[in-house]
Short mmCIF file of C-alpha atoms in Angstrom, two decimals:
data_model
loop_
_atom_site.label_atom_id
_atom_site.label_comp_id
_atom_site.label_asym_id
_atom_site.label_seq_id
_atom_site.Cartn_x
_atom_site.Cartn_y
_atom_site.Cartn_z
CA UNK A 1 -4.01 25.43 5.28
CA UNK A 2 -3.46 26.50 8.89
CA UNK A 3 -1.19 28.44 8.40
CA UNK A 4 -3.43 30.78 5.97
CA UNK A 5 -5.89 31.42 9.22
CA UNK A 6 -7.95 28.51 7.20
CA UNK A 7 -8.68 26.87 10.44
CA UNK A 8 -12.36 24.97 9.58
CA UNK A 9 -11.19 24.02 6.46
CA UNK A 10 -7.76 22.58 8.55
CA UNK A 11 -10.48 20.69 10.37
CA UNK A 12 -12.22 19.40 7.09
CA UNK A 13 -9.26 18.49 5.74
CA UNK A 14 -8.00 16.65 8.45
CA UNK A 15 -11.11 14.95 9.61
CA UNK A 16 -11.52 13.72 6.12
CA UNK A 17 -7.66 12.19 6.28
CA UNK A 18 -9.00 9.77 8.23
CA UNK A 19 -12.53 8.25 6.37
CA UNK A 20 -9.59 5.73 5.32
CA UNK A 21 -11.66 3.93 7.73
CA UNK A 22 -14.50 4.00 6.51
CA UNK A 23 -13.62 1.49 4.16
CA UNK A 24 -11.26 -0.75 6.24
CA UNK A 25 -13.03 -4.45 6.74
CA UNK A 26 -11.26 -5.76 10.02
CA UNK A 27 -12.91 -9.84 9.05
CA UNK A 28 -10.25 -9.27 5.61
CA UNK A 29 -7.73 -6.54 7.26
CA UNK A 30 -7.88 -5.04 3.79
CA UNK A 31 -9.58 -1.80 2.40
CA UNK A 32 -12.46 -2.64 0.04
CA UNK A 33 -15.09 -0.65 -1.72
CA UNK A 34 -18.20 -0.60 0.20
CA UNK A 35 -22.21 -0.73 -0.91
CA UNK A 36 -24.34 2.18 -0.79
CA UNK A 37 -26.29 0.61 1.47
CA UNK A 38 -22.99 0.38 3.94
CA UNK A 39 -21.74 -3.60 3.20
CA UNK A 40 -18.00 -4.38 1.89
CA UNK A 41 -17.41 -5.25 -1.11
CA UNK A 42 -13.93 -7.37 -0.78
CA UNK A 43 -12.43 -9.32 -2.77
CA UNK A 44 -14.16 -13.05 -2.14
CA UNK A 45 -10.95 -15.21 -3.41
CA UNK A 46 -7.43 -15.17 -3.58
CA UNK A 47 -7.37 -14.39 -7.65
CA UNK A 48 -9.64 -11.75 -6.80
CA UNK A 49 -7.39 -10.21 -4.18
CA UNK A 50 -4.67 -10.90 -6.76
CA UNK A 51 -6.05 -9.38 -9.84
CA UNK A 52 -4.49 -5.32 -10.02
CA UNK A 53 -7.64 -4.77 -12.99
CA UNK A 54 -9.77 -4.98 -10.47
CA UNK A 55 -12.69 -2.53 -10.80
CA UNK A 56 -13.06 -1.85 -6.74
CA UNK A 57 -9.71 0.20 -6.91
CA UNK A 58 -7.89 2.24 -9.24
CA UNK A 59 -5.03 0.99 -10.09
CA UNK A 60 -4.18 -1.02 -8.08
CA UNK A 61 -5.30 -4.70 -5.85
CA UNK A 62 -6.38 -4.85 -2.50
CA UNK A 63 -2.86 -5.84 -1.59
CA UNK A 64 -1.46 -2.55 -3.26
CA UNK A 65 -3.85 -0.47 -1.14
CA UNK A 66 -3.12 -2.45 2.24
CA UNK A 67 -0.53 -0.88 3.52
CA UNK A 68 -1.23 2.73 2.43
CA UNK A 69 -2.50 5.65 4.98
CA UNK A 70 1.06 6.79 4.49
CA UNK A 71 -0.44 10.06 6.35
CA UNK A 72 -1.10 7.81 9.68
CA UNK A 73 0.56 5.00 9.57
CA UNK A 74 0.98 4.74 13.09
CA UNK A 75 -2.63 4.59 13.75
CA UNK A 76 -2.93 1.49 10.01
CA UNK A 77 -0.85 -0.88 12.49
CA UNK A 78 -3.21 -0.63 15.00
CA UNK A 79 -5.71 -1.78 12.51
CA UNK A 80 -3.60 -4.36 12.43
CA UNK A 81 -3.22 -5.23 15.91
CA UNK A 82 -0.20 -4.60 16.66
CA UNK A 83 3.78 -3.45 14.81
CA UNK A 84 4.21 -7.24 14.36
CA UNK A 85 1.46 -9.17 12.56
CA UNK A 86 1.95 -5.30 10.14
CA UNK A 87 5.59 -6.48 10.60
CA UNK A 88 4.29 -9.81 8.75
CA UNK A 89 1.97 -8.74 6.61
CA UNK A 90 4.57 -6.22 5.00
CA UNK A 91 7.25 -8.70 4.82
CA UNK A 92 4.73 -10.77 2.85
CA UNK A 93 4.16 -8.20 0.36
CA UNK A 94 7.00 -8.24 -0.12
CA UNK A 95 8.48 -11.58 -0.88
CA UNK A 96 6.09 -12.22 -2.28
CA UNK A 97 6.51 -9.88 -4.99
CA UNK A 98 10.17 -11.13 -5.76
CA UNK A 99 8.31 -14.39 -6.96
CA UNK A 100 7.09 -11.73 -10.36
CA UNK A 101 10.00 -11.37 -12.59
CA UNK A 102 8.74 -8.11 -14.74
CA UNK A 103 8.41 -5.07 -14.05
CA UNK A 104 6.55 -4.39 -17.52
CA UNK A 105 2.98 -5.84 -15.88
CA UNK A 106 2.19 -4.69 -12.65
CA UNK A 107 3.06 -6.77 -9.42
CA UNK A 108 0.10 -8.64 -7.72
CA UNK A 109 1.99 -7.64 -4.82
CA UNK A 110 4.78 -4.74 -4.13
CA UNK A 111 4.27 -2.47 -7.74
CA UNK A 112 6.94 -0.02 -8.14
CA UNK A 113 5.71 1.55 -10.97
CA UNK A 114 2.69 3.28 -8.78
CA UNK A 115 2.97 5.69 -6.14
CA UNK A 116 0.97 3.72 -3.69
CA UNK A 117 3.42 1.12 -3.41
CA UNK A 118 6.39 2.88 -3.58
CA UNK A 119 6.38 4.37 -0.04
CA UNK A 120 5.33 1.31 1.67
CA UNK A 121 9.05 -0.21 1.94
CA UNK A 122 9.66 2.36 4.88
CA UNK A 123 7.29 1.74 6.48
CA UNK A 124 8.82 -0.75 8.32
CA UNK A 125 10.19 1.40 10.75
CA UNK A 126 7.20 2.55 12.09
CA UNK A 127 6.70 -0.92 12.81
CA UNK A 128 10.35 -0.97 14.55
CA UNK A 129 12.09 -3.60 11.72
CA UNK A 130 13.93 -0.66 9.59
CA UNK A 131 16.05 -4.26 9.51
CA UNK A 132 13.62 -5.48 6.88
CA UNK A 133 12.93 -1.42 5.83
CA UNK A 134 17.11 -2.27 4.97
CA UNK A 135 16.41 -6.09 3.21
CA UNK A 136 13.54 -4.65 0.96
CA UNK A 137 15.32 -1.23 -0.27
CA UNK A 138 18.25 -3.25 -1.07
CA UNK A 139 16.35 -5.67 -2.96
CA UNK A 140 14.61 -3.45 -4.66
CA UNK A 141 17.59 -0.98 -5.64
CA UNK A 142 19.75 -4.48 -6.74
CA UNK A 143 16.38 -5.77 -8.94
CA UNK A 144 14.12 -3.61 -9.96
CA UNK A 145 15.68 -0.24 -10.62
CA UNK A 146 18.26 -0.46 -13.46
CA UNK A 147 20.45 -0.13 -15.91
CA UNK A 148 18.30 -1.61 -18.25
CA UNK A 149 15.64 -1.49 -20.60
CA UNK A 150 12.88 -2.56 -18.47
CA UNK A 151 14.88 -0.45 -15.29
CA UNK A 152 12.48 2.38 -14.83
CA UNK A 153 9.26 0.08 -14.01
CA UNK A 154 5.89 1.33 -14.92
CA UNK A 155 8.00 4.26 -17.39
CA UNK A 156 8.16 6.92 -14.19
CA UNK A 157 4.89 7.15 -13.79
CA UNK A 158 5.51 10.55 -14.77
CA UNK A 159 7.97 12.26 -12.76
CA UNK A 160 7.10 10.39 -9.74
CA UNK A 161 10.22 8.14 -9.56
CA UNK A 162 12.65 11.43 -10.91
CA UNK A 163 10.97 13.46 -8.87
#
């Protein structure tokens, strides 16, 4: 829009893109819904944090959206405290996802069949941990995207994966 001379609209869109900060709960370190009074409406226990059908989130859960700020990952890292904490939490996200043996149903952690998790593996690079990007992306290629009937998680999610 900037190239089209729409400078005010560009600034408005940029400002809106930073609104993710308004739904980030520092107490839980997750993005959460808020009430009309401004109180956070976060999952209250581990079961709720893992529920992939939690109505506070669209097609995901608190873990799925925890790292999803693809347009400002450096700032998202700062919200965790530092690169080391961010990388540790992201590593937990991927390591726990390995315990889920199917790609047919949504994984409560990394779920390769949904858009908001697809870029997560590359976010290690922003925390100077490209070794973890390599580790987890190789595991994903070897164990998730296979030639088996379930080798295209989420049924390609309307072309997202093959695009």
